[in-house]
Short mmCIF file of C-alpha atoms in Angstrom, two decimals:
data_model
loop_
_atom_site.label_atom_id
_atom_site.label_comp_id
_atom_site.label_asym_id
_atom_site.label_seq_id
_atom_site.Cartn_x
_atom_site.Cartn_y
_atom_site.Cartn_z
CA ARG A 30 -15.78 17.50 -5.73
CA PRO A 31 -15.11 13.96 -4.32
CA GLU A 32 -18.27 12.56 -5.89
CA GLN A 33 -16.97 13.57 -9.36
CA GLU A 34 -13.82 11.46 -9.12
CA ASN A 35 -15.27 8.66 -11.24
CA SER A 36 -16.95 11.03 -13.69
CA LEU A 37 -16.07 11.73 -17.34
CA LEU A 38 -15.20 15.31 -16.37
CA TYR A 39 -12.53 14.08 -13.96
CA GLU A 40 -11.02 11.80 -16.62
CA GLU A 41 -11.07 14.65 -19.19
CA VAL A 42 -8.95 16.70 -16.79
CA ARG A 43 -6.73 13.78 -15.82
CA GLN A 44 -5.99 12.33 -19.29
CA PRO A 45 -3.93 15.29 -20.68
CA LEU A 46 -1.77 15.10 -17.55
CA LYS A 47 -1.43 11.34 -18.02
CA LYS A 48 -0.27 11.92 -21.62
CA ILE A 49 2.38 14.36 -20.43
CA GLN A 50 3.52 11.82 -17.86
CA SER A 51 3.61 9.02 -20.46
CA ALA A 52 5.68 11.18 -22.81
CA ASN A 53 8.21 11.86 -20.05
CA PRO A 54 9.34 8.53 -18.49
CA LYS A 55 11.28 10.32 -15.76
CA ILE A 56 8.08 11.83 -14.35
CA ASP A 57 6.43 9.58 -11.74
CA SER A 58 3.33 11.61 -11.00
CA ILE A 59 1.50 14.82 -11.90
CA TYR A 60 -1.17 16.24 -9.61
CA THR A 61 -2.97 19.39 -8.57
CA LEU A 62 -3.52 20.66 -5.02
CA ARG A 63 -5.42 23.61 -3.64
CA PRO A 64 -5.27 25.26 -0.22
CA THR A 65 -8.07 24.94 2.31
CA GLU A 66 -9.13 27.14 5.19
CA LYS A 67 -7.13 24.90 7.53
CA MET A 68 -3.57 26.00 8.17
CA ASN A 69 -1.04 23.99 6.10
CA ILE A 70 -3.77 21.63 4.89
CA TRP A 71 -4.35 21.38 1.13
CA THR A 72 -6.56 18.98 -0.79
CA PHE A 73 -5.96 16.96 -3.93
CA VAL A 74 -7.93 17.80 -7.07
CA VAL A 75 -6.37 15.51 -9.70
CA ASP A 76 -3.67 12.79 -9.45
CA THR A 77 -2.15 10.77 -12.33
CA TYR A 78 -0.61 8.23 -9.94
CA ASP A 79 -2.11 4.81 -10.83
CA THR A 80 -3.56 2.61 -8.11
CA GLU A 81 -2.11 -0.89 -8.34
CA ASP A 82 -0.83 -3.77 -6.20
CA LYS A 83 2.87 -2.93 -6.72
CA ASP A 84 4.24 -5.45 -4.20
CA GLY A 85 1.91 -8.23 -5.43
CA ASN A 86 0.63 -9.15 -1.96
CA GLY A 87 -3.01 -9.01 -3.02
CA ILE A 88 -3.73 -5.94 -0.90
CA ILE A 89 -3.82 -2.32 -2.03
CA GLU A 90 -2.01 -0.43 0.74
CA SER A 91 -2.41 3.31 1.18
CA ASN A 92 0.94 3.99 -0.52
CA GLU A 93 -0.22 2.03 -3.59
CA GLU A 94 -3.43 4.00 -4.04
CA ARG A 95 -3.66 7.29 -5.90
CA ALA A 96 -4.74 10.42 -4.07
CA HIS A 97 -8.50 10.94 -4.19
CA VAL A 98 -10.38 14.14 -4.86
CA GLY A 99 -10.65 16.08 -1.61
CA GLU A 100 -8.03 13.99 0.19
CA GLU A 101 -6.19 16.21 2.66
CA TYR A 102 -2.40 16.66 2.52
CA ASP A 103 -0.19 18.34 5.14
CA VAL A 104 2.15 20.83 3.39
CA SER A 105 3.77 22.22 6.55
CA GLU A 106 7.15 20.75 5.54
CA LEU A 107 6.84 21.77 1.89
CA PRO A 108 7.70 25.49 1.74
CA GLU A 109 8.37 25.42 -2.01
CA LEU A 110 4.87 24.05 -2.64
CA GLN A 111 3.31 26.87 -0.62
CA LYS A 112 5.45 29.47 -2.43
CA ALA A 113 4.22 28.12 -5.80
CA LEU A 114 1.02 30.15 -5.56
CA ALA A 115 3.20 33.19 -6.29
CA GLY A 116 5.18 31.59 -9.13
CA PRO A 117 7.02 28.41 -10.27
CA THR A 118 9.26 26.75 -7.65
CA ALA A 119 11.08 23.44 -7.11
CA ASP A 120 12.24 21.39 -4.14
CA TYR A 121 15.91 21.51 -3.29
CA GLU A 122 15.63 18.66 -0.80
CA ILE A 123 14.01 15.23 -1.04
CA ASN A 124 10.59 15.10 0.63
CA CYS A 125 8.92 11.88 1.73
CA ASP A 126 5.27 10.89 2.22
CA LYS A 127 3.26 7.68 2.18
CA TRP A 128 3.89 7.31 -1.58
CA GLY A 129 7.69 7.44 -1.27
CA CYS A 130 10.48 10.01 -1.48
CA TRP A 131 10.48 12.69 -4.19
CA LEU A 132 11.88 15.83 -5.71
CA SER A 133 9.11 18.02 -7.06
CA GLY A 134 8.50 21.05 -9.24
CA TYR A 135 5.45 23.30 -8.86
CA ALA A 136 3.58 25.90 -10.88
CA PRO A 137 0.54 28.04 -10.01
CA ILE A 138 -2.87 27.49 -11.60
CA LYS A 139 -4.78 30.73 -12.09
CA ASN A 140 -8.42 31.49 -12.70
CA GLN A 141 -9.77 33.88 -15.34
CA ALA A 142 -9.21 36.80 -12.99
CA GLY A 143 -5.50 35.97 -12.81
CA GLU A 144 -5.69 34.77 -9.20
CA SER A 145 -3.70 31.70 -8.14
CA VAL A 146 -6.22 29.12 -6.91
CA ALA A 147 -4.25 25.87 -7.04
CA VAL A 148 -0.81 24.39 -7.74
CA LEU A 149 0.30 21.86 -10.35
CA GLY A 150 2.98 19.48 -9.04
CA VAL A 151 5.36 17.17 -10.90
CA ASP A 152 7.19 14.42 -8.95
CA ILE A 153 10.44 12.64 -9.76
CA SER A 154 11.21 9.67 -7.50
CA ALA A 155 14.33 9.76 -5.33
CA GLU A 156 15.07 6.34 -6.79
CA ARG A 157 15.28 7.94 -10.21
CA ILE A 158 17.71 10.53 -8.87
CA LEU A 159 19.96 7.78 -7.56
CA ALA A 160 19.56 5.97 -10.87
CA LEU A 161 20.62 9.17 -12.63
CA GLU A 162 23.75 9.29 -10.51
CA LYS A 163 24.51 5.71 -11.43
CA GLU A 164 23.96 6.65 -15.06
CA TRP A 165 26.57 9.37 -14.70
CA GLN A 166 28.95 6.83 -13.26
CA ARG A 167 28.25 4.56 -16.21
CA ILE A 168 28.94 7.45 -18.60
CA LEU A 169 32.19 8.06 -16.77
CA SER A 170 33.14 4.40 -17.17
CA VAL A 171 32.25 4.52 -20.85
CA PHE A 172 34.35 7.64 -21.24
CA LEU A 173 37.33 5.95 -19.57
CA PHE A 174 36.80 2.89 -21.70
CA PHE A 175 36.71 5.10 -24.79
CA ILE A 176 40.04 6.66 -23.82
CA LEU A 177 41.60 3.22 -23.27
CA SER A 178 40.20 1.90 -26.54
CA SER A 179 41.45 4.94 -28.47
CA SER A 180 44.86 4.52 -26.96
CA LEU A 181 45.01 0.86 -27.89
CA ILE A 182 43.96 1.60 -31.46
CA PHE A 183 46.61 4.27 -31.66
CA ILE A 184 49.21 1.75 -30.42
CA LEU A 185 48.25 -0.72 -33.14
CA ILE A 186 48.57 1.94 -35.85
CA VAL A 187 51.99 3.24 -34.84
CA MET A 188 53.33 0.11 -33.15
CA ARG A 189 56.61 -0.02 -35.00
CA LEU A 190 57.47 3.66 -34.50
CA PHE A 191 56.31 4.19 -30.90
CA THR A 192 56.34 0.78 -29.23
CA ARG A 193 58.06 1.73 -26.00
CA PRO A 194 56.31 5.07 -25.33
CA ILE A 195 52.92 3.59 -26.12
CA LEU A 196 53.42 0.62 -23.85
CA ARG A 197 54.53 2.96 -21.08
CA LEU A 198 51.53 5.22 -21.68
CA THR A 199 49.17 2.24 -21.65
CA LYS A 200 50.41 1.13 -18.25
CA GLU A 201 49.99 4.68 -16.93
CA ILE A 202 46.42 4.86 -18.21
CA GLU A 203 45.65 1.47 -16.67
CA LYS A 204 46.74 2.85 -13.31
CA PHE A 205 44.39 5.81 -13.81
CA ALA A 206 41.53 3.43 -14.62
CA GLY A 207 42.02 1.85 -11.20
CA ASP A 208 42.62 5.12 -9.36
CA VAL A 209 41.17 8.37 -10.75
CA SER A 210 43.58 10.37 -8.58
CA TYR A 211 46.57 8.97 -10.48
CA ARG A 212 48.26 11.28 -13.05
CA LEU A 213 50.48 10.58 -16.02
CA LYS A 214 54.14 11.58 -15.85
CA THR A 215 54.50 14.66 -18.04
CA LYS A 216 58.30 15.08 -18.07
CA THR A 217 59.02 12.35 -20.60
CA GLY A 218 61.16 14.43 -22.94
CA ASP A 219 59.42 13.02 -26.00
CA GLU A 220 56.45 13.72 -28.27
CA PHE A 221 54.00 12.17 -25.77
CA GLU A 222 54.55 14.83 -23.15
CA ILE A 223 51.84 17.08 -24.66
CA PHE A 224 49.40 14.16 -24.74
CA ALA A 225 50.11 13.35 -21.08
CA GLN A 226 49.54 16.94 -20.03
CA GLU A 227 46.20 17.10 -21.87
CA PHE A 228 45.18 13.75 -20.43
CA ASN A 229 45.96 14.94 -16.91
CA ARG A 230 43.81 18.04 -17.43
CA ILE A 231 40.90 15.81 -18.47
CA ALA A 232 41.64 13.50 -15.54
CA GLU A 233 41.35 16.44 -13.14
CA ARG A 234 37.84 17.18 -14.38
CA ILE A 235 36.90 13.49 -14.27
CA GLU A 236 38.17 13.10 -10.71
CA LYS A 237 36.36 16.23 -9.57
CA SER A 238 33.11 14.99 -11.08
CA HIS A 239 33.66 11.51 -9.63
CA ARG A 240 34.29 12.85 -6.12
CA ALA A 241 31.26 15.14 -6.34
CA LEU A 242 29.06 12.23 -7.38
CA GLU A 243 30.42 10.08 -4.56
CA ALA A 244 29.81 12.81 -1.98
CA GLU A 245 26.30 13.49 -3.26
CA LEU A 246 25.47 9.79 -3.29
CA LYS A 247 26.68 9.40 0.30
CA GLU A 248 24.54 12.37 1.38
CA LYS A 249 21.51 10.95 -0.40
CA ASN A 250 22.07 7.55 1.23
CA LYS A 251 22.39 9.16 4.66
CA LEU A 252 19.19 11.12 4.05
CA LEU A 253 17.32 8.01 2.93
CA GLU A 254 18.61 6.00 5.90
CA LYS A 255 17.57 8.78 8.26
CA THR A 256 14.16 9.05 6.60
CA ASN A 257 13.61 5.28 6.71
CA LYS A 258 14.58 5.15 10.36
CA LYS A 259 12.21 8.00 11.15
CA LEU A 260 9.40 6.28 9.24
CA GLU A 261 10.05 3.01 11.07
CA GLU A 262 10.00 4.79 14.43
CA THR A 263 6.80 6.63 13.52
CA ASP A 264 5.13 3.43 12.36
CA LYS A 265 6.18 1.65 15.55
CA MET A 266 4.77 4.49 17.66
CA ARG A 267 1.51 4.37 15.67
CA LYS A 268 1.13 0.63 16.20
CA GLU A 269 1.92 0.91 19.91
CA PHE A 270 -0.52 3.80 20.28
CA VAL A 271 -3.35 1.91 18.56
CA SER A 272 -2.71 -1.25 20.57
CA HIS A 273 -2.42 0.57 23.91
CA THR A 274 -5.44 2.79 23.28
CA ALA A 275 -7.60 -0.15 22.22
CA HIS A 276 -6.60 -2.12 25.32
CA GLU A 277 -7.35 0.83 27.57
CA LEU A 278 -10.75 1.40 25.93
CA ARG A 279 -11.96 -2.19 26.02
CA SER A 280 -12.23 -2.52 29.82
CA PRO A 281 -14.40 0.59 30.44
CA LEU A 282 -16.54 -0.26 27.43
CA ASN A 283 -17.20 -3.74 28.82
CA VAL A 284 -18.08 -2.24 32.21
CA PHE A 285 -20.41 0.19 30.45
CA ARG A 286 -22.06 -2.73 28.58
CA TRP A 287 -22.67 -4.66 31.82
CA SER A 288 -24.10 -1.57 33.48
CA VAL A 289 -26.52 -0.93 30.61
CA GLU A 290 -27.53 -4.60 30.58
CA MET A 291 -28.34 -4.40 34.28
CA LEU A 292 -30.55 -1.39 33.65
CA GLN A 293 -32.22 -3.10 30.67
CA ASN A 294 -32.89 -6.22 32.76
CA GLU A 295 -34.37 -3.95 35.47
CA ASP A 296 -31.92 -5.32 38.07
CA LEU A 297 -31.77 -1.81 39.57
CA GLY A 298 -35.45 -1.04 39.34
CA LYS A 299 -38.27 -0.67 36.85
CA ILE A 300 -37.82 1.46 33.73
CA ASN A 301 -40.41 2.93 31.37
CA LEU A 302 -40.61 2.54 27.58
CA LYS A 303 -38.83 5.84 26.86
CA GLN A 304 -36.00 4.89 29.20
CA ARG A 305 -35.70 1.44 27.56
CA GLU A 306 -35.56 3.01 24.11
CA ILE A 307 -32.70 5.31 25.17
CA LEU A 308 -30.87 2.42 26.89
CA ASN A 309 -31.16 0.33 23.71
CA GLN A 310 -29.64 3.14 21.68
CA VAL A 311 -26.79 3.53 24.17
CA TYR A 312 -26.22 -0.23 24.17
CA GLN A 313 -26.05 -0.41 20.36
CA SER A 314 -23.62 2.52 20.20
CA ASN A 315 -21.43 0.87 22.83
CA GLU A 316 -21.50 -2.42 20.89
CA ARG A 317 -20.36 -0.66 17.72
CA LEU A 318 -17.51 0.98 19.61
CA LEU A 319 -16.53 -2.35 21.18
CA THR A 320 -16.48 -3.96 17.73
CA LEU A 321 -14.16 -1.22 16.47
CA VAL A 322 -11.85 -1.59 19.48
CA ASN A 323 -11.71 -5.38 19.07
CA ASP A 324 -11.02 -5.05 15.34
CA LEU A 325 -8.22 -2.56 16.04
CA LEU A 326 -6.69 -5.01 18.51
CA GLU A 327 -6.84 -7.78 15.92
CA VAL A 328 -5.19 -5.56 13.30
CA SER A 329 -2.55 -4.62 15.87
CA ARG A 330 -1.81 -8.31 16.42
CA ILE A 331 -1.51 -8.77 12.64
CA ASP A 332 0.98 -5.88 12.41
CA GLU A 333 3.07 -7.31 15.24
CA ALA A 334 2.79 -10.92 13.99
CA ARG A 335 1.03 -11.83 17.24
CA LEU A 336 -2.17 -13.15 15.65
CA LYS A 337 -2.10 -16.87 16.46
CA VAL A 338 -4.33 -19.82 15.65
CA GLU A 339 -4.65 -23.12 17.52
CA VAL A 340 -5.37 -25.72 14.86
CA ALA A 341 -7.30 -28.89 15.76
CA PRO A 342 -9.78 -31.18 13.98
CA CYS A 343 -13.26 -29.63 13.94
CA GLN A 344 -16.59 -30.16 12.16
CA ILE A 345 -17.40 -27.25 9.84
CA GLU A 346 -21.17 -27.94 9.87
CA GLU A 347 -21.29 -27.49 13.66
CA ILE A 348 -19.48 -24.15 13.42
CA ILE A 349 -21.93 -22.98 10.71
CA ASP A 350 -24.85 -24.02 12.94
CA GLU A 351 -23.41 -21.91 15.78
CA ALA A 352 -22.87 -18.89 13.53
CA VAL A 353 -26.43 -19.13 12.17
CA GLY A 354 -27.76 -19.43 15.73
CA ASN A 355 -25.93 -16.26 16.78
CA LEU A 356 -27.55 -14.32 13.93
CA ALA A 357 -30.96 -16.01 14.05
CA VAL A 358 -32.76 -13.03 15.59
CA LYS A 359 -31.54 -10.61 12.93
CA ILE A 360 -32.34 -13.13 10.16
CA ARG A 361 -35.94 -13.39 11.43
CA GLU A 362 -36.27 -9.63 11.85
CA LYS A 363 -35.42 -9.01 8.17
CA ARG A 364 -37.63 -11.90 6.97
CA PHE A 365 -34.92 -13.40 4.74
CA ASN A 366 -35.38 -16.39 2.50
CA PHE A 367 -32.58 -18.12 4.43
CA VAL A 368 -31.19 -21.44 3.13
CA TRP A 369 -28.54 -23.50 4.89
CA GLN A 370 -27.89 -26.53 2.66
CA LYS A 371 -26.51 -28.83 5.31
CA PRO A 372 -25.05 -32.09 3.87
CA THR A 373 -26.98 -35.27 4.62
CA LEU A 374 -23.73 -37.04 5.55
CA PRO A 375 -21.03 -35.43 7.71
CA LEU A 376 -18.09 -33.92 5.81
CA PRO A 377 -14.48 -34.71 6.80
CA LYS A 378 -13.19 -32.63 9.68
CA VAL A 379 -11.02 -29.62 8.88
CA LYS A 380 -7.65 -28.61 10.37
CA ALA A 381 -8.58 -25.23 11.83
CA ASP A 382 -9.05 -23.07 14.91
CA LYS A 383 -12.75 -23.45 15.78
CA ASP A 384 -13.06 -20.01 17.40
CA LYS A 385 -11.33 -18.30 14.50
CA VAL A 386 -13.51 -20.10 11.93
CA LEU A 387 -16.58 -18.96 13.88
CA GLN A 388 -15.20 -15.41 13.77
CA ILE A 389 -14.74 -15.73 9.97
CA LEU A 390 -18.29 -17.01 9.47
CA LEU A 391 -19.83 -14.34 11.71
CA ASN A 392 -18.04 -11.67 9.72
CA ILE A 393 -19.06 -12.99 6.30
CA LEU A 394 -22.59 -14.01 7.29
CA GLY A 395 -23.00 -10.81 9.35
CA ASN A 396 -22.14 -8.72 6.27
CA ALA A 397 -24.66 -10.68 4.21
CA VAL A 398 -27.36 -9.93 6.81
CA LYS A 399 -26.31 -6.27 7.09
CA PHE A 400 -26.13 -5.50 3.35
CA THR A 401 -29.14 -7.53 2.16
CA PRO A 402 -32.51 -5.73 2.18
CA VAL A 403 -35.59 -7.07 3.98
CA GLY A 404 -37.03 -10.13 2.22
CA GLY A 405 -33.81 -10.92 0.36
CA LYS A 406 -32.14 -14.31 0.08
CA ILE A 407 -29.08 -15.68 1.89
CA GLU A 408 -27.76 -19.16 1.15
CA ILE A 409 -24.94 -21.20 2.74
CA LYS A 410 -23.41 -24.22 0.98
CA VAL A 411 -20.54 -26.51 1.94
CA LYS A 412 -18.79 -29.35 0.10
CA GLU A 413 -15.49 -31.22 -0.21
CA THR A 414 -13.01 -30.31 -3.00
CA ASN A 415 -9.46 -31.15 -4.09
CA LYS A 416 -8.45 -27.55 -4.87
CA ILE A 417 -7.67 -24.75 -2.44
CA ALA A 418 -8.95 -22.12 -4.93
CA PRO A 419 -9.19 -21.36 -8.68
CA GLN A 420 -5.85 -20.57 -10.35
CA PRO A 421 -6.58 -16.83 -10.86
CA VAL A 422 -7.26 -16.52 -7.11
CA LEU A 423 -3.94 -18.21 -6.25
CA LYS A 424 -2.11 -15.84 -8.57
CA LYS A 425 -3.91 -12.75 -7.31
CA TYR A 426 -3.65 -13.32 -3.55
CA GLY A 427 -0.63 -15.63 -3.31
CA PHE A 428 -2.36 -18.58 -1.63
CA VAL A 429 -0.43 -21.87 -1.78
CA GLN A 430 -1.97 -25.35 -1.95
CA LYS A 431 -0.30 -27.44 0.77
CA ASP A 432 -2.97 -30.15 1.21
CA LYS A 433 -4.74 -32.61 -1.09
CA ARG A 434 -8.30 -32.08 0.13
CA TYR A 435 -10.29 -29.08 1.35
CA VAL A 436 -13.77 -28.14 2.53
CA LEU A 437 -15.31 -25.28 0.51
CA VAL A 438 -17.83 -22.95 2.19
CA SER A 439 -19.87 -20.41 0.22
CA VAL A 440 -22.16 -17.65 1.53
CA SER A 441 -24.39 -15.97 -1.10
CA ASP A 442 -26.70 -13.00 -0.73
CA THR A 443 -28.89 -10.73 -2.85
CA GLY A 444 -27.56 -7.58 -1.21
CA LEU A 445 -25.96 -4.35 -2.39
CA GLY A 446 -23.00 -6.01 -4.10
CA ILE A 447 -19.57 -4.43 -4.56
CA PRO A 448 -18.92 -1.90 -7.36
CA LYS A 449 -16.65 -3.47 -9.97
CA ASN A 450 -14.07 -0.67 -9.84
CA GLU A 451 -13.74 -1.07 -6.06
CA GLN A 452 -13.43 -4.86 -5.81
CA GLU A 453 -9.61 -4.77 -5.76
CA LYS A 454 -9.81 -3.04 -2.37
CA MET A 455 -12.06 -5.68 -0.79
CA PHE A 456 -9.51 -7.01 1.71
CA SER A 457 -7.83 -3.64 2.32
CA ARG A 458 -8.03 -1.98 5.71
CA PHE A 459 -10.95 0.38 6.31
CA PHE A 460 -12.46 -0.39 2.88
CA ARG A 461 -16.17 0.28 2.64
CA GLY A 462 -17.91 0.36 -0.72
CA SER A 463 -19.20 3.68 -2.02
CA ASN A 464 -22.72 2.22 -2.22
CA VAL A 465 -22.48 1.12 1.43
CA LYS A 466 -21.47 4.63 2.50
CA LYS A 467 -24.30 6.08 0.42
CA ALA A 468 -26.76 3.76 2.15
CA GLN A 469 -25.31 4.95 5.50
CA ILE A 470 -24.72 1.40 6.74
CA GLU A 471 -22.32 1.44 9.66
CA GLY A 472 -19.11 -0.62 9.86
CA THR A 473 -15.38 -0.40 10.62
CA GLY A 474 -14.01 -1.64 7.27
CA LEU A 475 -11.61 -3.93 9.16
CA GLY A 476 -13.59 -7.17 9.34
CA MET A 477 -12.63 -8.62 5.94
CA THR A 478 -8.98 -7.66 6.44
CA ILE A 479 -8.95 -9.74 9.62
CA VAL A 480 -10.83 -12.59 7.88
CA PHE A 481 -8.23 -12.63 5.08
CA GLU A 482 -5.35 -12.95 7.57
CA LEU A 483 -7.15 -15.63 9.63
CA ILE A 484 -7.76 -17.71 6.50
CA LYS A 485 -4.08 -17.47 5.49
CA LEU A 486 -2.90 -18.49 8.96
CA GLN A 487 -4.98 -21.67 8.65
CA ASN A 488 -3.54 -22.56 5.20
CA GLY A 489 -6.83 -21.85 3.44
CA ALA A 490 -7.97 -19.41 0.77
CA ILE A 491 -10.74 -16.81 0.38
CA TRP A 492 -12.22 -15.01 -2.63
CA PHE A 493 -15.53 -13.60 -3.84
CA GLU A 494 -17.78 -12.86 -6.81
CA SER A 495 -19.98 -9.78 -6.79
CA GLU A 496 -22.18 -7.57 -8.95
CA GLU A 497 -23.48 -4.25 -7.73
CA GLY A 498 -27.25 -4.33 -7.16
CA VAL A 499 -27.38 -8.13 -7.61
CA GLY A 500 -25.45 -9.60 -4.71
CA THR A 501 -22.22 -11.20 -3.51
CA THR A 502 -20.89 -14.70 -2.91
CA PHE A 503 -17.92 -15.27 -0.63
CA TYR A 504 -15.96 -18.53 -0.81
CA PHE A 505 -13.35 -19.89 1.58
CA THR A 506 -11.55 -23.20 1.91
CA LEU A 507 -9.92 -24.98 4.84
CA PRO A 508 -7.70 -28.10 4.67
CA VAL A 509 -9.17 -31.48 5.58
CA VAL A 510 -7.61 -33.50 8.42
#
């Protein structure tokens, strides 16, 4: 079950598979899948694939994260996997998914009654297959080199007796080394005729193998190019669909908001308490949907490199004041011990986009308000510093210090905190902590992804410290004018 993924039982099942994978370097992943009641939809049970930031960009993308228990997988294009319930099978074509391109072998997993209930899969990366082909080419080169070396040694041994034939043979072999279709002349009328004939027989086999490898490599390259093109087209269609849909949704949602506000303000006539309660619920639901649509539009702009900032000198304390004012009602409702340690003297102005900084603060401060229980503490601090971020943060997220001075803002809370084993996903798209889901606190999981990109665009840095059940502190820096 999904809730058992972090349990000892899950690791007891996973570790033997991990050991098998470790003992076989050519294996990239071992996993188990089982069919569901949905047609062509199976779910993962165990996966040895390790989640890690493979491209070092500080974000765990979906293709860098292992499959989770219960995660659905479309097997409609994997006939060999579906056949595996009846007995062992293997792919004869490369299949691609979000984790890459693979060749796989499958075997059924049976229960005590002898019924097949799941399938064990073993993946070998298409990159390894191409590497294997290159290895065969290397072996071929070594073999040719061995023949040349043997010939040269033979020449040195019998130089005085066979100088002319050996020199002639050497030149012939050199031609073969440059062109595997070349053959030695067999009608020499001397003792080397037998050698030439044998060499030519070996050369025939070498050429055949060489041509087969070349043809297979070309086919594999064509397949990979076709697959990459298809993936690029699919990704482009996805981005265009999200952007278009979000744009189309935003207008009617705004009209709906205005209509509900008119009803709430009794512009169209008096309403009773029950009607107001229902209107408030509708308004809140519409606001949540609008937030999701706006976040999707922002992410779409990030994907298309259209997210822009207009940098100008601005006072960070004023922006914090505005953000606090926007959330003042919610802060009072939850009776927080709220502390905004405003400096007695104005700090230097920062080089930033005021609206975007306000968006960053509303996201961070809004999360603190959302995830902190009634009566908790929220504290905002700000100061000047000469470092963009601690060294481990620079290494982890790839921030670069381009300025000499920065303003550092911190927002601390005594809220739910982030589980330690989930903190790597903090700035990933749609990430929501398991404790947040358990508490049934709503959210899109896109806010901190957008914040991360906005901070980078303004040559700043962002990081956090958190302990589950204790609280979280977010830090971000912006360059001083």
